[in-house]
XYZ file of C-alpha atoms in Angstrom:
426
model
C -12.148 -33.516 -7.292
C -15.431 -31.291 -7.647
C -14.964 -28.590 -10.275
C -17.609 -26.922 -7.706
C -15.437 -26.940 -5.523
C -11.591 -26.571 -7.368
C -12.472 -22.900 -7.261
C -12.500 -22.561 -3.290
C -9.082 -24.180 -3.040
C -7.353 -23.726 -6.200
C -6.173 -21.524 -8.947
C -8.692 -21.090 -11.732
C -7.641 -19.958 -15.498
C -9.014 -17.281 -17.164
C -11.149 -17.858 -20.462
C -9.565 -18.598 -23.110
C -10.915 -15.603 -25.108
C -10.273 -13.319 -22.175
C -6.662 -14.728 -21.700
C -5.954 -14.543 -25.383
C -6.614 -11.392 -26.368
C -4.014 -7.748 -26.880
C -5.335 -5.991 -23.987
C -5.257 -8.518 -20.778
C -2.497 -7.880 -19.296
C -4.049 -4.537 -18.496
C -7.612 -5.976 -17.148
C -5.629 -8.073 -14.385
C -4.084 -4.152 -13.812
C -6.880 -2.476 -13.295
C -8.511 -5.675 -11.489
C -5.371 -5.635 -9.500
C -5.948 -0.958 -8.346
C -9.184 -2.441 -7.310
C -7.551 -4.312 -4.298
C -5.019 -1.157 -4.441
C -7.227 1.529 -4.376
C -9.594 -0.241 -1.048
C -6.591 -0.611 1.267
C -5.446 3.337 0.804
C -9.256 4.512 0.776
C -10.038 2.112 4.109
C -6.426 2.960 5.071
C -7.515 7.057 5.474
C -11.528 6.807 5.085
C -12.212 5.575 9.532
C -9.988 9.018 10.302
C -13.182 10.215 9.234
C -15.124 8.172 11.945
C -13.295 8.721 14.319
C -15.295 11.517 16.250
C -18.857 9.827 16.144
C -17.029 6.962 17.217
C -16.401 8.445 20.089
C -19.744 9.228 20.105
C -21.626 6.444 19.673
C -19.365 4.528 22.473
C -17.808 7.275 24.590
C -14.196 6.041 24.378
C -11.380 6.940 22.955
C -10.882 5.128 19.262
C -7.389 5.344 18.139
C -7.086 1.563 18.152
C -9.828 1.095 16.106
C -7.158 2.908 13.133
C -3.787 1.755 15.583
C -4.959 -2.184 15.339
C -5.583 -1.746 11.517
C -2.103 -0.442 10.911
C 0.090 -2.967 13.447
C -2.077 -5.770 12.016
C -1.122 -4.786 8.830
C 2.195 -3.404 8.541
C 3.352 -7.069 10.798
C 2.016 -9.631 8.771
C 1.616 -7.588 4.783
C 5.242 -8.932 3.786
C 5.111 -13.397 6.063
C 1.899 -13.414 3.850
C 3.283 -12.007 0.579
C 5.670 -15.619 1.173
C 3.335 -17.610 1.970
C 1.177 -16.952 -0.798
C 4.513 -17.371 -3.640
C 3.968 -21.654 -2.326
C -0.302 -21.344 -1.645
C -0.271 -19.706 -5.825
C -1.095 -15.665 -5.767
C -4.714 -15.427 -7.731
C -5.895 -17.859 -4.259
C -4.453 -15.965 -2.590
C -5.779 -12.252 -3.285
C -9.494 -13.488 -4.738
C -9.769 -14.837 -0.651
C -7.755 -11.642 0.385
C -11.526 -9.385 -1.132
C -13.865 -11.691 1.138
C -12.265 -11.737 4.310
C -11.905 -8.370 3.698
C -15.369 -7.490 2.211
C -17.084 -10.091 5.264
C -14.810 -7.893 7.865
C -16.366 -4.706 6.927
C -19.588 -6.062 7.314
C -18.702 -7.617 10.926
C -17.263 -3.611 11.635
C -20.730 -1.450 10.037
C -22.698 -4.470 12.862
C -20.405 -4.272 14.966
C -22.077 -2.583 18.856
C -19.464 -2.603 20.739
C -16.282 -0.577 20.169
C -14.062 -3.895 21.482
C -15.791 -6.162 18.888
C -15.211 -3.540 16.356
C -11.372 -3.048 16.934
C -11.240 -6.641 16.901
C -13.285 -6.841 13.583
C -11.108 -3.970 12.460
C -7.632 -6.599 12.262
C -9.527 -9.373 10.328
C -10.081 -6.478 8.040
C -6.473 -5.725 7.780
C -5.465 -9.134 7.825
C -7.542 -9.539 4.625
C -5.337 -6.531 3.161
C -2.428 -7.895 3.968
C -3.723 -10.240 1.337
C -4.770 -7.501 -1.821
C -1.598 -5.667 -0.810
C 1.466 -8.538 -0.490
C -0.685 -9.836 -4.415
C -0.949 -6.388 -5.637
C 2.194 -5.921 -6.902
C 3.284 -10.419 -7.680
C -0.001 -9.542 -9.706
C 1.129 -7.308 -11.751
C 3.915 -8.746 -13.167
C 2.348 -11.635 -13.930
C 0.287 -10.118 -16.129
C 2.153 -8.285 -17.920
C 5.303 -8.212 -20.045
C 8.777 -7.242 -18.403
C 9.600 -3.670 -20.749
C 6.134 -2.605 -19.102
C 6.424 -3.318 -15.975
C 7.228 0.343 -14.633
C 3.996 2.350 -16.083
C 2.103 -1.699 -15.054
C 3.208 -0.718 -11.609
C 3.200 2.969 -11.895
C -0.643 2.953 -13.131
C -0.706 0.645 -9.630
C 0.305 3.083 -7.083
C -1.820 5.835 -8.783
C -4.795 4.326 -7.627
C -3.376 4.676 -4.109
C -2.712 7.513 -3.961
C -6.497 7.983 -5.561
C -7.337 6.115 -2.587
C -5.814 8.390 0.126
C -6.937 11.579 -2.058
C -10.476 10.583 -2.106
C -10.735 8.626 1.592
C -11.685 11.545 3.780
C -13.190 13.855 1.525
C -16.030 10.952 0.856
C -15.571 9.518 4.871
C -16.705 13.228 6.130
C -19.932 12.669 3.159
C -20.522 9.590 4.333
C -20.581 9.835 8.117
C -21.866 13.451 7.207
C -25.108 12.699 5.838
C -25.935 8.086 6.810
C -23.074 7.229 10.195
C -19.874 5.900 10.955
C -21.344 2.935 9.996
C -21.508 3.246 5.919
C -17.439 4.293 6.105
C -17.091 0.297 6.407
C -20.286 -1.041 4.139
C -19.296 1.237 0.515
C -16.080 -1.812 0.613
C -18.582 -3.818 0.660
C -19.726 -3.313 -3.938
C -16.417 -2.527 -5.046
C -15.655 -5.311 -3.048
C -17.786 -7.625 -4.867
C -17.368 -6.742 -7.529
C -12.998 -7.277 -7.747
C -14.218 -10.472 -6.519
C -16.129 -11.386 -9.307
C -13.059 -9.369 -11.986
C -10.722 -11.416 -10.150
C -11.565 -15.030 -10.898
C -11.681 -13.640 -14.181
C -9.179 -11.599 -15.071
C -5.522 -12.221 -12.838
C -4.039 -14.817 -14.601
C -2.480 -18.671 -12.451
C 0.438 -17.333 -11.078
C 3.108 -19.063 -13.233
C 6.156 -19.873 -10.965
C 6.298 -21.164 -7.479
C 8.304 -20.414 -4.155
C 10.592 -22.556 -3.345
C 11.374 -20.876 0.588
C 9.446 -21.800 3.802
C 7.298 -19.462 5.855
C 10.151 -18.627 8.829
C 7.678 -18.346 12.353
C 11.144 -17.160 13.893
C 11.164 -13.690 11.602
C 7.343 -13.260 11.847
C 7.898 -12.827 14.955
C 10.945 -10.612 14.579
C 8.645 -8.395 11.907
C 5.998 -8.008 14.294
C 7.425 -7.431 17.339
C 9.891 -4.274 15.706
C 6.904 -2.878 13.425
C 4.602 -2.600 17.189
C 6.348 -1.650 18.782
C 8.376 1.232 15.982
C 3.730 2.446 14.887
C 3.567 2.479 19.144
C 6.419 5.034 19.316
C 4.944 7.039 16.958
C 1.192 7.038 18.609
C 3.252 8.336 21.268
C 3.949 5.771 23.264
C 7.909 5.530 25.621
C 9.796 5.738 23.545
C 12.130 2.232 25.034
C 9.819 0.600 23.205
C 12.635 1.615 20.656
C 14.857 -0.821 22.274
C 13.103 -3.712 21.935
C 12.368 -2.392 18.063
C 15.867 -1.502 17.161
C 17.073 -5.510 17.590
C 14.231 -6.562 16.857
C 14.361 -5.709 13.325
C 18.368 -6.147 12.798
C 16.935 -9.264 13.398
C 14.150 -9.625 10.686
C 16.752 -7.933 8.123
C 19.208 -10.708 10.024
C 17.259 -14.293 8.801
C 15.785 -12.798 5.898
C 17.772 -12.872 2.445
C 15.564 -11.261 0.011
C 15.713 -7.775 2.769
C 19.402 -7.962 2.681
C 18.530 -8.369 -1.397
C 16.379 -5.264 -2.573
C 17.757 -3.413 0.966
C 19.142 0.445 -0.843
C 15.028 -0.550 -3.170
C 13.310 -0.842 0.066
C 15.502 2.176 2.444
C 14.380 4.530 -1.015
C 10.581 3.010 -0.927
C 10.276 3.930 2.393
C 11.789 7.124 2.217
C 9.923 7.663 -1.109
C 6.029 7.380 0.716
C 7.335 9.116 4.011
C 7.460 12.039 1.411
C 4.226 11.212 -1.196
C 2.356 10.939 2.795
C 4.395 14.143 4.601
C 2.566 17.247 2.893
C -1.249 15.613 3.411
C -0.210 15.866 6.680
C 1.335 19.309 6.744
C -0.736 21.500 4.785
C -4.083 21.786 6.568
C -1.434 22.469 9.184
C 0.201 26.198 6.758
C -2.809 26.378 5.011
C -4.934 29.467 5.755
C -7.752 28.236 3.745
C -10.928 26.751 4.931
C -10.877 22.440 5.262
C -12.866 22.325 1.476
C -10.634 24.933 -0.269
C -7.743 22.951 1.894
C -8.339 19.703 0.498
C -9.068 21.275 -2.844
C -5.296 22.084 -2.817
C -4.122 19.359 -1.585
C -5.566 17.354 -4.797
C -3.106 18.570 -6.485
C 0.124 16.436 -4.822
C -1.630 12.932 -6.513
C -2.581 14.831 -9.404
C 1.572 15.427 -9.824
C 1.876 11.767 -8.899
C -0.213 10.006 -11.258
C 1.087 13.071 -13.914
C 5.150 10.937 -12.967
C 3.700 7.859 -13.048
C 2.468 7.469 -16.313
C 4.968 8.743 -17.733
C 7.045 6.422 -19.760
C 10.294 7.473 -18.157
C 12.754 5.098 -16.175
C 13.747 7.696 -14.301
C 13.917 7.522 -10.520
C 17.266 9.503 -9.748
C 15.413 12.302 -11.088
C 12.116 12.552 -10.142
C 14.006 12.194 -6.486
C 15.333 15.442 -7.155
C 12.755 16.391 -9.013
C 10.961 15.682 -5.471
C 13.423 17.874 -3.340
C 13.478 20.685 -4.911
C 10.230 20.795 -4.715
C 9.905 20.755 -1.015
C 12.248 23.130 -1.139
C 9.463 25.237 -2.509
C 7.200 24.158 0.220
C 9.367 25.176 2.867
C 8.997 28.614 1.863
C 5.268 28.890 0.757
C 2.934 25.993 0.126
C 1.768 26.230 -3.594
C 0.180 24.251 -5.923
C 2.513 23.847 -9.051
C 4.907 22.890 -6.023
C 2.620 19.986 -5.091
C 2.491 19.050 -8.856
C 5.503 18.963 -8.922
C 6.535 16.717 -5.549
C 4.052 14.321 -7.250
C 4.802 14.448 -10.503
C 8.598 14.070 -8.880
C 7.876 11.304 -6.689
C 5.586 9.273 -9.620
C 9.085 9.198 -11.479
C 10.601 8.303 -8.341
C 8.401 5.605 -6.645
C 7.132 2.839 -9.379
C 10.910 3.194 -11.223
C 11.813 2.148 -7.888
C 9.511 -0.476 -6.534
C 10.249 -2.465 -10.423
C 13.598 -2.261 -9.887
C 12.873 -4.400 -6.692
C 10.216 -6.979 -7.900
C 13.604 -7.024 -10.901
C 15.132 -7.551 -8.906
C 14.394 -11.137 -7.516
C 13.485 -14.437 -9.152
C 9.650 -14.070 -10.541
C 9.211 -17.248 -7.838
C 9.272 -14.750 -5.293
C 7.209 -11.945 -6.620
C 4.845 -12.151 -4.154
C 7.554 -12.193 -0.904
C 9.177 -9.238 -2.833
C 5.699 -7.319 -2.659
C 5.107 -8.199 0.733
C 8.318 -6.455 1.414
C 7.388 -3.324 -1.287
C 4.087 -3.157 0.926
C 6.238 -3.105 3.940
C 8.207 -0.209 3.345
C 5.308 1.188 2.811
C 3.627 1.734 5.110
C 6.077 2.165 7.243
C 6.299 4.942 5.203
C 3.099 6.596 5.572
C 3.097 6.000 9.292
C 6.117 7.821 9.795
C 5.307 10.627 6.950
C 2.716 11.254 9.392
C 4.589 10.894 12.279
C 7.770 12.902 11.716
C 6.413 16.005 9.959
C 3.994 16.282 12.449
C 6.797 15.672 15.394
C 9.616 18.734 13.012
C 6.820 21.196 12.723
C 5.114 21.043 16.459
C 9.519 21.637 17.462
C 10.611 23.271 15.049
C 8.040 24.377 12.680
C 6.431 23.631 9.012
C 9.922 25.350 7.736
C 11.833 23.193 9.227
C 9.353 20.570 8.985
C 9.606 20.528 4.709
C 12.930 20.829 4.585
C 13.654 17.668 6.541
C 11.606 16.397 4.760
C 13.317 17.844 1.402
C 17.014 16.251 2.820
C 14.813 12.358 2.743
C 13.909 12.452 -0.921
C 17.216 13.285 -1.836
C 18.649 10.559 0.348
C 16.285 8.244 -2.011
C 18.633 9.963 -5.122
C 21.937 8.583 -3.593
C 19.755 4.962 -2.745
C 21.961 1.868 -5.172
C 18.677 1.725 -6.473
C 18.455 0.264 -10.880
C 17.757 2.548 -13.696
C 17.737 0.158 -15.799
C 14.631 -3.389 -15.697
C 16.121 -6.764 -16.420
C 15.399 -8.195 -20.340
C 11.673 -7.998 -20.969
C 10.308 -12.295 -19.204
C 9.058 -14.767 -21.401
C 4.253 -14.566 -22.887
C 1.712 -15.993 -20.044
C 0.208 -18.748 -22.460
C -2.648 -18.928 -23.124
C -4.317 -21.189 -20.170
C -2.568 -19.019 -18.409
């Protein structure tokens, strides 16, 4: 096959000078962090453009966000399994192509329906990125450094989420809503080039084919659940619950790491809950409230960077911090909450990945990101629902109970033994 054409259909090795350098694993982690940051940044930055979209198009734009979230939640897990067979690096790089191209198309859209359609395409690109980000970290670093590397990746996600609203507001005010999408282009192009030269090829390929019935069941369950969380009829739960049970029954990997996936969902729920609760409880202005909320991702980044593998201790610390926040929203309590979740979430995710064969790393990464997507959606819907009916103290109390439950989930505190190092040609 022609060498130039092979670049588009097969994974290319890293240059030998890169592959043999001692810092090569962290170059790969840094490249993955670009995709992790971009996915979370885009999910949060668009919310600041919704009022401008309503003014430009004269229609309610909530489906601009909802279509993205529904598509991402429905396809991130099956794309992860498909990537195990096709090659995670290849699918990841094509994810940047799809995501960046769709971002340009979104900025050029002159009709709300066209914009929503390209948001679906953009979400497919984001699913290709997120389904493989964790698996590429697993492939790049030794097992004994997996928890630290996943902590760095989780910090990049938290940074994207924290910067999205602030940057989005500035872009919309200064340049218009189109730049909320165009800002993705330079990051996407840089990440595509970096990924080609710095990411390792897939070592082990998965052998389990994508189950079409499981994909339909997962899409049905997530779509119905997120529609309920968005205010649709609660009777859709009668569709979401059996579809979700059917998906778990048909997907053996889910049953194998169900405790870790449950813990990941709860962890992300508690991480995102304060981001929607604090603006309702703070008497500060928007800028001061935004500055206050940065304490949460700062604490998360600190906890994720620490070398300690104590997920249950992190869950207990987060429980105490939520209890304090129920009485007073204080930056020290937010830092403590972020610190506890930073100790818990990366270690939990590493335990999930460590419980699966390396050939199924893409599938495991897709499941972890599915838990993150569901946890994010629940982290917005559950606290606001409780706050509307019983007030902020009860809402923070519910978050404390949820994170306490995670301390009792059957996850492993120890990671498996380190695997063999990568060969230079990989």
